[in-house]
Short mmCIF file of C-alpha atoms (C1' of nucleotides) in Angstrom, two decimals:
data_model
loop_
_atom_site.label_atom_id
_atom_site.label_comp_id
_atom_site.label_asym_id
_atom_site.label_seq_id
_atom_site.Cartn_x
_atom_site.Cartn_y
_atom_site.Cartn_z
CA MET H 227 -0.04 -0.10 -0.10
CA THR H 228 1.41 3.45 -0.86
CA PRO H 229 1.34 6.08 1.84
CA GLN H 230 -1.73 7.80 0.14
CA ALA H 231 -3.46 4.61 -0.19
CA LYS H 232 -3.13 4.00 3.42
CA ASP H 233 -4.66 7.49 4.06
CA LEU H 234 -7.43 6.70 1.84
CA ALA H 235 -8.08 3.48 3.72
CA LEU H 236 -8.19 5.37 6.91
CA LEU H 237 -10.56 7.86 5.48
CA ARG H 238 -12.87 5.19 4.30
CA THR H 239 -13.37 3.90 7.92
CA LEU H 240 -14.11 7.31 9.48
CA PRO H 241 -17.68 7.85 10.46
CA LEU H 242 -18.13 10.46 8.08
CA PHE H 243 -17.29 8.30 5.10
CA ALA H 244 -18.14 4.86 6.27
CA PRO H 245 -21.78 4.84 5.43
CA LEU H 246 -21.17 5.92 1.84
CA SER H 247 -21.19 3.60 -1.30
CA ASP H 248 -18.01 2.89 -2.88
CA GLU H 249 -19.18 4.87 -5.81
CA THR H 250 -19.92 7.94 -3.70
CA PHE H 251 -16.59 7.43 -1.77
CA ALA H 252 -14.73 7.20 -5.06
CA LYS H 253 -16.21 10.42 -6.31
CA LEU H 254 -15.18 12.24 -3.11
CA ALA H 255 -11.74 10.69 -3.06
CA GLY H 256 -11.09 11.94 -6.55
CA SER H 257 -10.74 15.63 -5.60
CA ILE H 258 -8.88 15.07 -2.50
CA ARG H 259 -5.76 17.13 -1.50
CA PHE H 260 -3.07 16.11 1.02
CA ASP H 261 -1.27 18.79 3.16
CA ARG H 262 1.46 18.92 5.61
CA TYR H 263 1.95 21.63 8.39
CA VAL H 264 4.55 22.32 10.93
CA LYS H 265 3.72 23.37 14.40
CA GLY H 266 2.35 26.77 14.53
CA ASP H 267 1.10 27.03 10.90
CA THR H 268 -2.25 28.48 10.48
CA ILE H 269 -4.61 26.04 8.56
CA VAL H 270 -7.68 28.13 8.43
CA ARG H 271 -8.13 31.66 9.47
CA GLN H 272 -11.31 32.97 11.47
CA GLY H 273 -13.33 34.96 8.93
CA ASP H 274 -12.16 33.29 5.83
CA GLN H 275 -14.66 31.59 3.40
CA ALA H 276 -14.80 27.95 4.16
CA LYS H 277 -13.62 26.09 0.97
CA TRP H 278 -12.55 22.68 2.34
CA VAL H 279 -13.65 19.98 4.55
CA MET H 280 -10.59 18.85 6.51
CA VAL H 281 -9.74 15.51 7.99
CA VAL H 282 -6.77 15.17 10.51
CA LEU H 283 -4.42 12.23 9.29
CA GLU H 284 -1.69 12.91 11.88
CA GLY H 285 -0.96 15.32 14.57
CA PHE H 286 -3.17 17.75 16.30
CA VAL H 287 -5.00 20.79 15.22
CA LYS H 288 -6.21 23.52 17.68
CA LEU H 289 -9.16 25.57 17.05
CA THR H 290 -8.95 29.07 18.60
CA ARG H 291 -11.07 32.22 18.66
CA LEU H 292 -9.78 35.84 18.46
CA SER H 293 -11.27 37.77 21.22
CA ALA H 294 -12.16 41.39 21.10
CA ASN H 295 -8.95 42.20 23.04
CA GLY H 296 -6.67 40.22 20.68
CA GLU H 297 -6.24 37.42 22.87
CA GLU H 298 -6.80 33.96 21.49
CA THR H 299 -8.85 31.54 23.31
CA LEU H 300 -8.51 27.67 22.71
CA ILE H 301 -11.88 26.14 21.79
CA HIS H 302 -11.19 22.63 20.99
CA ILE H 303 -8.30 20.27 19.85
CA PHE H 304 -8.72 17.77 16.95
CA GLY H 305 -6.63 14.51 16.52
CA ARG H 306 -6.15 11.84 14.11
CA GLY H 307 -9.32 10.82 12.16
CA GLU H 308 -11.27 13.81 13.21
CA THR H 309 -12.97 16.11 10.74
CA PHE H 310 -13.43 19.86 10.93
CA ALA H 311 -15.00 22.72 9.25
CA GLU H 312 -17.35 20.14 7.63
CA SER H 313 -20.55 21.96 8.50
CA VAL H 314 -19.39 25.64 7.61
CA ALA H 315 -17.88 24.18 4.27
CA VAL H 316 -20.99 22.39 3.24
CA LEU H 317 -23.21 25.28 4.15
CA GLY H 318 -21.17 27.77 2.46
CA ASP H 319 -20.35 29.89 5.51
CA LYS H 320 -17.26 31.54 6.92
CA HIS H 321 -14.85 30.06 9.42
CA THR H 322 -15.82 31.22 12.85
CA THR H 323 -12.55 30.00 14.31
CA THR H 324 -8.87 29.78 13.40
CA ALA H 325 -7.27 26.34 13.15
CA GLU H 326 -3.57 25.97 13.80
CA ALA H 327 -1.34 22.93 13.72
CA ALA H 328 -0.29 22.29 17.49
CA SER H 329 2.16 19.74 16.28
CA PRO H 330 3.56 18.55 12.92
CA THR H 331 0.29 17.61 11.24
CA ARG H 332 -1.03 16.05 8.03
CA ILE H 333 -4.53 16.63 6.89
CA VAL H 334 -6.63 15.80 3.93
CA ARG H 335 -8.93 18.30 2.41
CA LEU H 336 -11.86 17.92 0.21
CA PRO H 337 -13.32 20.75 -1.83
CA ALA H 338 -16.50 22.16 -0.02
CA HIS H 339 -18.51 22.33 -3.35
CA VAL H 340 -17.94 18.71 -4.11
CA VAL H 341 -18.94 17.54 -0.61
CA ALA H 342 -21.92 20.03 -0.72
CA GLN H 343 -23.00 18.73 -4.03
CA ALA H 344 -22.70 15.02 -3.08
CA ALA H 345 -24.59 15.65 0.43
CA ARG H 346 -27.49 16.77 -1.76
CA GLU H 347 -27.47 13.86 -4.00
CA VAL H 348 -26.63 11.23 -1.29
CA PRO H 349 -28.66 11.53 1.85
CA GLU H 350 -26.41 9.22 3.73
CA LEU H 351 -23.53 11.75 3.50
CA ALA H 352 -25.66 14.58 4.63
CA LEU H 353 -26.63 12.35 7.67
CA SER H 354 -23.19 11.43 8.35
CA ILE H 355 -22.06 15.10 8.37
CA LEU H 356 -24.87 15.76 10.57
CA HIS H 357 -23.79 12.95 12.85
CA GLU H 358 -20.29 14.62 13.01
CA SER H 359 -21.74 17.88 13.98
CA SER H 360 -23.85 16.34 16.60
CA ALA H 361 -20.85 14.53 18.11
CA LYS H 362 -19.12 17.93 18.14
CA ILE H 363 -21.96 19.40 20.05
CA TRP H 364 -21.64 16.81 22.63
CA ALA H 365 -17.97 17.36 22.90
CA LEU H 366 -18.52 21.10 23.35
CA MET H 367 -21.28 20.46 26.02
CA ASP H 368 -18.84 18.27 27.87
CA GLU H 369 -16.25 21.01 27.76
CA ILE H 370 -18.92 23.43 29.12
CA GLU H 371 -19.82 20.98 31.79
CA ALA H 372 -16.28 20.71 32.97
CA LEU H 373 -15.48 24.38 32.78
CA LYS H 374 -18.74 25.22 34.85
CA ALA H 375 -18.92 22.30 37.36
CA GLN H 376 -15.15 20.98 37.77
CA THR H 377 -12.15 22.38 39.53
CA ALA H 378 -8.77 22.53 37.92
CA ASP H 379 -7.58 19.26 39.30
CA GLN H 380 -10.76 17.49 38.27
CA ARG H 381 -10.40 18.66 34.81
CA VAL H 382 -6.70 17.57 34.59
CA LEU H 383 -7.68 14.14 36.19
CA ARG H 384 -10.20 13.72 33.41
CA PHE H 385 -7.80 14.67 30.84
CA LEU H 386 -5.21 12.16 32.19
CA LEU H 387 -7.87 9.58 32.40
CA SER H 388 -8.56 10.01 28.61
CA LEU H 389 -4.99 8.95 27.83
CA VAL H 390 -5.56 5.68 29.43
CA PRO H 391 -6.70 2.94 27.14
CA ALA H 392 -10.27 1.47 27.84
CA HIS H 393 -10.16 -1.09 30.42
CA ALA H 394 -6.53 -0.71 31.26
CA THR H 395 -5.76 0.01 34.96
CA SER H 396 -2.27 1.38 34.52
CA ALA H 397 -0.76 3.22 31.62
CA GLU H 398 2.41 4.90 30.34
CA ALA H 399 1.64 7.43 27.71
CA ARG H 400 3.03 10.38 25.90
CA LEU H 401 1.40 13.77 26.38
CA PRO H 402 -0.07 14.48 23.02
CA TYR H 403 0.88 18.24 22.90
CA THR H 404 2.78 20.80 24.95
CA LYS H 405 1.71 21.34 28.46
CA GLY H 406 0.82 25.04 27.34
CA VAL H 407 -1.72 23.77 24.96
CA ILE H 408 -2.96 21.21 27.41
CA ALA H 409 -3.52 23.93 30.01
CA ALA H 410 -5.30 26.09 27.50
CA SER H 411 -7.56 23.26 26.52
CA LEU H 412 -8.38 22.76 30.07
CA GLY H 413 -9.13 26.61 30.69
CA LEU H 414 -5.96 26.75 32.78
CA LYS H 415 -2.85 28.86 32.85
CA GLN H 416 0.25 26.80 32.41
CA GLU H 417 1.50 27.52 35.92
CA THR H 418 -1.70 26.10 37.27
CA LEU H 419 -1.31 23.01 35.29
CA SER H 420 2.23 22.62 36.42
CA ARG H 421 1.10 22.96 40.13
CA SER H 422 -1.78 20.50 39.54
CA PHE H 423 0.69 17.93 38.22
CA ALA H 424 2.85 18.36 41.28
CA ARG H 425 -0.06 17.75 43.56
CA LEU H 426 -1.23 14.77 41.59
CA LYS H 427 2.09 12.98 42.07
CA SER H 428 0.76 11.74 45.50
CA ILE H 429 -1.86 9.68 43.78
CA GLY H 430 0.27 7.84 41.51
CA ILE H 431 0.65 10.05 38.67
CA ASP H 432 4.20 10.73 37.53
CA ILE H 433 4.98 13.16 34.89
CA ASP H 434 8.41 13.41 33.39
CA GLY H 435 8.71 15.73 30.55
CA ARG H 436 6.37 14.42 27.87
CA MET H 437 5.96 11.18 29.62
CA VAL H 438 3.14 10.29 31.90
CA ARG H 439 3.06 7.13 34.06
CA ILE H 440 -0.36 6.40 35.77
CA ALA H 441 -0.14 3.65 38.32
CA ASP H 442 -3.69 3.32 38.98
CA ALA H 443 -6.58 4.53 36.78
CA ASP H 444 -9.30 3.64 39.24
CA ARG H 445 -7.55 5.75 41.83
CA ILE H 446 -7.86 8.74 39.33
CA ALA H 447 -11.68 8.21 38.84
CA ALA H 448 -11.93 7.74 42.66
CA GLU H 449 -10.02 11.14 43.18
CA ILE H 450 -12.38 12.95 40.75
CA GLU H 451 -15.24 11.65 42.89
CA ARG H 452 -13.64 12.77 45.97
CA LEU H 453 -12.97 16.16 44.96
CA ASN H 454 -16.86 16.44 44.29
CA ARG H 455 -17.72 15.42 47.77
CA ILE H 456 -15.47 17.79 49.51
CA VAL H 457 -17.55 20.55 48.06
CA MET Q 16 -56.20 32.93 12.19
CA THR Q 17 -56.72 30.46 15.07
CA PRO Q 18 -53.94 30.30 17.58
CA GLN Q 19 -52.64 26.96 16.11
CA ALA Q 20 -52.50 28.38 12.58
CA LYS Q 21 -50.55 31.37 14.09
CA ASP Q 22 -48.04 28.75 15.66
CA LEU Q 23 -47.80 26.93 12.22
CA ALA Q 24 -47.03 30.37 10.47
CA LEU Q 25 -44.27 30.90 12.85
CA LEU Q 26 -42.94 27.46 12.33
CA ARG Q 27 -42.85 28.09 8.67
CA THR Q 28 -40.79 31.19 8.98
CA LEU Q 29 -38.05 29.26 11.17
CA PRO Q 30 -34.66 28.61 9.44
CA LEU Q 31 -35.36 25.01 10.13
CA PHE Q 32 -38.49 24.99 7.88
CA ALA Q 33 -38.22 28.10 5.80
CA PRO Q 34 -36.18 26.24 2.90
CA LEU Q 35 -38.78 23.56 2.57
CA SER Q 36 -41.49 23.21 -0.17
CA ASP Q 37 -44.94 23.73 0.90
CA GLU Q 38 -45.54 20.22 0.24
CA THR Q 39 -42.85 18.84 2.48
CA PHE Q 40 -43.82 21.44 5.09
CA ALA Q 41 -47.42 20.21 4.95
CA LYS Q 42 -46.34 16.71 5.34
CA LEU Q 43 -44.37 17.47 8.41
CA ALA Q 44 -47.13 19.79 9.89
CA GLY Q 45 -49.62 16.87 9.62
CA SER Q 46 -47.79 15.03 12.45
CA ILE Q 47 -47.41 17.83 14.85
CA ARG Q 48 -48.17 17.97 18.46
CA PHE Q 49 -48.57 20.93 20.67
CA ASP Q 50 -47.45 20.93 24.49
CA ARG Q 51 -47.78 23.26 27.43
CA TYR Q 52 -45.31 23.17 30.34
CA VAL Q 53 -45.29 24.90 33.62
CA LYS Q 54 -41.98 26.10 35.20
CA GLY Q 55 -39.98 23.28 36.46
CA ASP Q 56 -41.43 20.60 34.34
CA THR Q 57 -39.09 18.15 32.54
CA ILE Q 58 -39.49 18.20 28.85
CA VAL Q 59 -36.96 15.42 28.08
CA ARG Q 60 -34.89 13.34 30.29
CA GLN Q 61 -30.99 12.84 29.72
CA GLY Q 62 -30.58 9.08 28.64
CA ASP Q 63 -34.01 8.58 27.04
CA GLN Q 64 -34.37 7.82 23.57
CA ALA Q 65 -35.03 10.85 21.33
CA LYS Q 66 -38.48 10.53 19.83
CA TRP Q 67 -39.35 14.02 18.91
CA VAL Q 68 -37.94 17.19 17.33
CA MET Q 69 -38.83 20.25 19.48
CA VAL Q 70 -39.48 23.73 18.75
CA VAL Q 71 -40.00 26.38 21.47
CA LEU Q 72 -43.17 28.58 20.65
CA GLU Q 73 -43.20 30.53 23.88
CA GLY Q 74 -41.09 30.67 27.11
CA PHE Q 75 -37.74 29.22 27.91
CA VAL Q 76 -36.33 25.77 28.01
CA LYS Q 77 -33.06 25.07 29.85
CA LEU Q 78 -30.82 22.24 28.95
CA THR Q 79 -28.93 20.87 31.82
CA ARG Q 80 -26.47 17.99 32.42
CA LEU Q 81 -26.47 15.67 35.42
CA SER Q 82 -22.88 15.43 36.75
CA ALA Q 83 -21.44 12.63 38.48
CA ASN Q 84 -22.12 13.96 41.82
CA GLY Q 85 -25.78 14.45 41.22
CA GLU Q 86 -25.46 18.33 40.55
CA GLU Q 87 -26.97 19.58 37.46
CA THR Q 88 -25.11 22.03 35.14
CA LEU Q 89 -26.88 24.33 32.95
CA ILE Q 90 -25.58 23.99 29.49
CA HIS Q 91 -27.79 26.24 27.35
CA ILE Q 92 -31.07 28.11 27.26
CA PHE Q 93 -33.62 28.09 24.19
CA GLY Q 94 -36.11 30.52 23.69
CA ARG Q 95 -38.95 31.32 21.12
CA GLY Q 96 -38.41 29.87 17.70
CA GLU Q 97 -35.44 27.76 18.60
CA THR Q 98 -35.32 24.24 17.83
CA PHE Q 99 -33.73 21.38 20.07
CA ALA Q 100 -33.06 17.66 20.09
CA GLU Q 101 -33.31 17.92 16.23
CA SER Q 102 -30.05 16.17 15.54
CA VAL Q 103 -30.29 13.49 18.19
CA ALA Q 104 -33.93 12.65 17.09
CA VAL Q 105 -33.02 12.41 13.42
CA LEU Q 106 -30.15 10.28 14.18
CA GLY Q 107 -31.98 8.08 16.54
CA ASP Q 108 -29.85 8.69 19.40
CA LYS Q 109 -30.35 9.22 23.03
CA HIS Q 110 -30.63 12.64 24.80
CA THR Q 111 -27.46 13.59 26.33
CA THR Q 112 -29.05 16.55 28.17
CA THR Q 113 -32.10 17.03 30.25
CA ALA Q 114 -34.53 19.70 29.14
CA GLU Q 115 -36.71 21.70 31.67
CA ALA Q 116 -39.06 24.47 31.31
CA ALA Q 117 -37.61 27.59 32.91
CA SER Q 118 -40.81 29.36 32.59
CA PRO Q 119 -44.40 28.68 31.46
CA THR Q 120 -43.63 27.27 27.97
CA ARG Q 121 -45.41 26.08 24.81
CA ILE Q 122 -43.61 23.78 22.54
CA VAL Q 123 -44.30 21.92 19.19
CA ARG Q 124 -42.99 18.48 18.65
CA LEU Q 125 -42.54 16.60 15.45
CA PRO Q 126 -42.08 12.73 15.49
CA ALA Q 127 -38.50 11.86 14.95
CA HIS Q 128 -39.27 9.14 12.44
CA VAL Q 129 -41.23 11.51 10.33
CA VAL Q 130 -38.47 14.06 10.27
CA ALA Q 131 -35.85 11.54 9.69
CA GLN Q 132 -37.71 9.97 6.69
CA ALA Q 133 -38.32 13.55 5.17
CA ALA Q 134 -34.70 14.38 5.71
CA ARG Q 135 -33.76 11.32 3.60
CA GLU Q 136 -36.16 12.33 0.88
CA VAL Q 137 -35.67 16.07 0.80
CA PRO Q 138 -31.97 17.15 0.90
CA GLU Q 139 -33.07 20.71 1.86
CA LEU Q 140 -34.34 19.42 5.07
CA ALA Q 141 -31.24 17.64 5.92
CA LEU Q 142 -29.08 20.63 5.22
CA SER Q 143 -31.36 22.85 7.20
CA ILE Q 144 -30.99 20.52 10.26
CA LEU Q 145 -27.33 20.71 9.60
CA HIS Q 146 -27.54 24.34 9.68
CA GLU Q 147 -29.31 24.35 12.92
CA SER Q 148 -26.69 22.10 14.36
CA SER Q 149 -24.08 24.38 13.05
CA ALA Q 150 -25.50 27.32 14.70
CA LYS Q 151 -25.68 25.42 18.01
CA ILE Q 152 -22.02 24.74 17.60
CA TRP Q 153 -21.22 28.44 17.30
CA ALA Q 154 -23.34 29.23 20.24
CA LEU Q 155 -21.67 26.73 22.45
CA MET Q 156 -18.21 28.00 21.19
CA ASP Q 157 -19.40 31.42 22.16
CA GLU Q 158 -20.19 30.01 25.75
CA ILE Q 159 -16.67 28.33 26.07
CA GLU Q 160 -14.97 31.55 24.89
CA ALA Q 161 -16.85 33.51 27.54
CA LEU Q 162 -16.15 30.96 30.18
CA LYS Q 163 -12.53 30.91 29.48
CA ALA Q 164 -11.73 34.35 28.47
CA GLN Q 165 -13.99 36.65 30.45
CA THR Q 166 -14.62 37.80 34.00
CA ALA Q 167 -17.94 37.69 35.66
CA ASP Q 168 -18.73 41.26 35.01
CA GLN Q 169 -17.86 40.92 31.45
CA ARG Q 170 -20.21 38.03 30.90
CA VAL Q 171 -23.07 39.83 32.71
CA LEU Q 172 -22.44 42.84 30.51
CA ARG Q 173 -22.48 40.73 27.36
CA PHE Q 174 -25.76 39.18 28.59
CA LEU Q 175 -27.28 42.52 29.23
CA LEU Q 176 -26.13 43.70 25.89
CA SER Q 177 -28.10 41.00 24.29
CA LEU Q 178 -31.20 42.30 25.69
CA VAL Q 179 -30.77 45.65 23.91
CA PRO Q 180 -32.43 45.60 20.43
CA ALA Q 181 -29.92 46.07 17.52
CA HIS Q 182 -28.94 49.75 17.02
CA ALA Q 183 -30.87 50.92 20.03
CA THR Q 184 -28.62 52.93 22.34
CA SER Q 185 -30.92 52.66 25.45
CA ALA Q 186 -33.36 50.04 26.36
CA GLU Q 187 -35.85 49.00 29.02
CA ALA Q 188 -36.25 45.28 29.09
CA ARG Q 189 -37.58 42.48 31.22
CA LEU Q 190 -35.09 39.72 32.36
CA PRO Q 191 -36.16 36.59 30.55
CA TYR Q 192 -35.81 34.19 33.37
CA THR Q 193 -35.03 34.26 37.09
CA LYS Q 194 -31.79 35.58 38.30
CA GLY Q 195 -30.81 32.17 39.34
CA VAL Q 196 -31.02 30.82 35.98
CA ILE Q 197 -29.33 33.81 34.45
CA ALA Q 198 -26.46 33.16 36.99
CA ALA Q 199 -26.30 29.56 36.08
CA SER Q 200 -26.30 30.37 32.28
CA LEU Q 201 -23.38 32.63 32.72
CA GLY Q 202 -21.40 30.12 34.90
CA LEU Q 203 -21.99 32.08 38.14
CA LYS Q 204 -23.53 31.71 41.63
CA GLN Q 205 -26.59 33.71 42.26
CA GLU Q 206 -24.82 35.83 44.81
CA THR Q 207 -22.12 36.75 42.33
CA LEU Q 208 -24.48 37.88 39.81
CA SER Q 209 -26.41 39.88 42.57
CA ARG Q 210 -22.94 41.62 43.38
CA SER Q 211 -22.28 42.11 39.72
CA PHE Q 212 -25.52 43.80 39.17
CA ALA Q 213 -24.88 46.01 42.11
CA ARG Q 214 -21.52 47.08 40.86
CA LEU Q 215 -23.00 47.89 37.32
CA LYS Q 216 -25.42 50.55 38.68
CA SER Q 217 -22.58 52.97 38.40
CA ILE Q 218 -22.48 52.59 34.56
CA GLY Q 219 -26.06 53.19 34.00
CA ILE Q 220 -27.50 49.85 34.58
CA ASP Q 221 -30.50 49.72 36.76
CA ILE Q 222 -32.10 46.50 37.88
CA ASP Q 223 -35.26 46.52 39.68
CA GLY Q 224 -36.79 43.12 40.20
CA ARG Q 225 -37.33 41.70 36.82
CA MET Q 226 -36.93 45.15 35.03
CA VAL Q 227 -33.72 46.42 33.62
CA ARG Q 228 -33.01 49.87 32.48
CA ILE Q 229 -29.97 50.47 30.37
CA ALA Q 230 -29.01 54.05 29.87
CA ASP Q 231 -26.38 53.82 27.32
CA ALA Q 232 -25.47 50.58 25.44
CA ASP Q 233 -22.29 52.03 24.03
CA ARG Q 234 -21.13 52.41 27.58
CA ILE Q 235 -21.69 48.86 28.20
CA ALA Q 236 -19.60 47.81 25.10
CA ALA Q 237 -16.87 50.18 26.29
CA GLU Q 238 -16.86 48.78 29.87
CA ILE Q 239 -16.44 45.21 28.52
CA GLU Q 240 -13.55 46.67 26.61
CA ARG Q 241 -12.14 48.45 29.59
CA LEU Q 242 -12.24 45.32 31.69
CA ASN Q 243 -9.98 43.57 29.03
CA ARG Q 244 -7.46 46.26 29.20
CA ILE Q 245 -7.15 46.21 32.90
CA VAL Q 246 -5.72 42.81 32.68
"C1'" DC C 69 28.35 29.13 22.79
"C1'" DG C 70 24.31 32.12 23.12
"C1'" DG C 71 19.75 32.56 22.60
"C1'" DC C 72 15.09 30.21 22.17
"C1'" DT C 73 11.14 28.18 23.97
"C1'" DA C 74 8.88 25.25 27.47
"C1'" DG C 75 8.27 24.54 31.84
"C1'" DT C 76 8.70 25.09 36.98
"C1'" DT C 77 8.55 27.23 41.53
"C1'" DG C 78 7.75 30.99 45.01
"C1'" DA C 79 5.22 35.20 46.74
"C1'" DC C 80 1.43 37.72 46.36
"C1'" DT C 81 -3.15 39.20 44.62
"C1'" DT C 82 -7.84 38.93 43.41
"C1'" DC C 83 -11.99 37.25 41.92
"C1'" DA C 84 -15.48 34.49 42.78
"C1'" DT C 85 -17.41 31.14 45.93
"C1'" DT C 86 -19.19 29.77 50.52
"C1'" DC C 87 -21.87 30.10 54.52
"C1'" DA C 88 -25.08 32.52 56.93
"C1'" DA C 89 -28.41 35.99 57.95
"C1'" DC C 90 -31.87 38.56 56.42
"C1'" DG C 91 -35.75 40.97 53.26
"C1'" DC C 92 -39.36 41.04 50.09
"C1'" DT C 93 -43.44 39.22 47.76
"C1'" DG C 94 -47.17 36.53 46.66
"C1'" DG C 95 -50.00 32.72 47.92
"C1'" DT C 96 -52.74 29.80 51.12
"C1'" DG C 97 -55.21 28.38 54.87
"C1'" DG C 98 -57.05 29.22 59.46
"C1'" DC R 71 -58.42 39.40 56.83
"C1'" DC R 72 -54.08 38.41 58.59
"C1'" DA R 73 -50.33 35.18 59.54
"C1'" DC R 74 -47.20 32.27 57.97
"C1'" DC R 75 -44.49 30.24 54.76
"C1'" DA R 76 -41.87 29.38 50.63
"C1'" DG R 77 -39.23 30.84 46.74
"C1'" DC R 78 -36.33 34.31 45.18
"C1'" DG R 79 -33.05 37.67 45.89
"C1'" DT R 80 -29.57 40.54 48.76
"C1'" DT R 81 -25.78 41.51 51.69
"C1'" DG R 82 -21.74 40.74 54.60
"C1'" DA R 83 -17.52 38.35 56.36
"C1'" DA R 84 -14.32 34.87 55.74
"C1'" DT R 85 -12.09 31.64 52.60
"C1'" DG R 86 -9.97 29.56 48.81
"C1'" DA R 87 -8.83 28.58 44.16
"C1'" DA R 88 -6.53 30.06 40.38
"C1'" DG R 89 -4.25 33.94 38.22
"C1'" DT R 90 -0.22 37.24 38.00
"C1'" DC R 91 4.42 38.56 38.09
"C1'" DA R 92 8.77 37.26 38.32
"C1'" DA R 93 12.89 34.66 38.76
"C1'" DC R 94 14.93 30.69 37.46
"C1'" DT R 95 16.05 25.87 35.00
"C1'" DA R 96 16.37 22.47 31.29
"C1'" DG R 97 16.66 21.39 26.88
"C1'" DC R 98 17.24 22.39 21.86
"C1'" DC R 99 18.78 24.64 17.53
"C1'" DG R 100 21.70 27.23 14.73
#
DNA sequence: CGGCTAGTTGACTTCATTCAACGCTGGTGG
DNA sequence: CCACCAGCGTTGAATGAAGTCAACTAGCCG
């Protein structure tokens, strides 16, 4: 399999494309474009016309918003296999966020008009885009819930828990992006995250540079619980 | 026009239904159901199968999430003309939030299977549902941005600004729901909101019970700005 | 080697929450 | 008709969680 064929195979398995017939998929795949970005590159700019549906093949993309005062607020992070800009692109709207590579990143883009046209012809595609949007809504609701109802430590613990493979009880993992970005994604300052990590050493969480070692995942869940009760 | 005919006319103008042909709209309208709720009633429960697409005709509906510790977190509030549960219903998923009437409320519901079927047959409907979802994504991103990047006073000011009609420079309005709910929607405790209102008197904002009088909307915008610079 | 960028740590500040008491208002039942 | 209560909101005092500012370290690239 050539590298590109591999990428296409990955695409085919994504929720966005999986329900499509081979024929429809082939039509879409015909107009695909591959891109590479280095950390810090801007992929799409807030306010620009959306012309492409994007899929992350490798690396991480951070969505940010420019606030009135010029500061940027991190809204969400996308990783391998995740789609973004799909709804704006299909609807012909403008980007409401900026997307920037948070690490070396490869993405695939499909021209908006091709996808939009196909969505009109093939109801499955429209529904699977809707499905993606729906999933995004849930993810954003999760974030809001976390920001409103959880303390810094709880959010950090939840994040760490997400690094542990399902059913595993202990884990050794690499932080997916820099601590600064992790902090921003959790709605924290870098210093606060650093202090939080330091505190969490006592419950079997060891962070050394980019490596995390989690002794007991259940203990993390228990600690999130405990922090709830204290209040 | 009978009251119901009026409601149907309102429905017809909503973004969700406006792009539809008369024929499609009539098909949907045929299976509509009207409902009334009093404040505090549960409209849909988190975890239940989504069977209906809902549209608010009157009043306000608050979406909440049950957190692990049994507390409920307010995620979003819907008002007149807004649709909710449309994506979950069409996709046949379960509700991920609870919806509760935040005031006396009238809603319209359409059976999920009817809408889902129509969405498969009429691409415009699928796209307009997608459009709704997309709008919801933006709204949620706004909330996240506000929670991460703005202080309590800024969020309160932003909320007050949303009560001022476009282009108006001063306004007298009624708070759409109780202060407790406003506080929760802004990610604040009731006490904090109360104190914020008290502070804001000095810039021409007067709150007396449910009534708000805003002397100068530009001043509010300026104050939001000023609070940015201070930091 | 110097100069970045990323991350840590300490001291201090501040914004929002918590806890608790109290006020107002509208409804209900004696 | 009044008394009492519940729900909603306000206010004060004390606390605490996270942010700010600043100094410093470690690693990395040219």
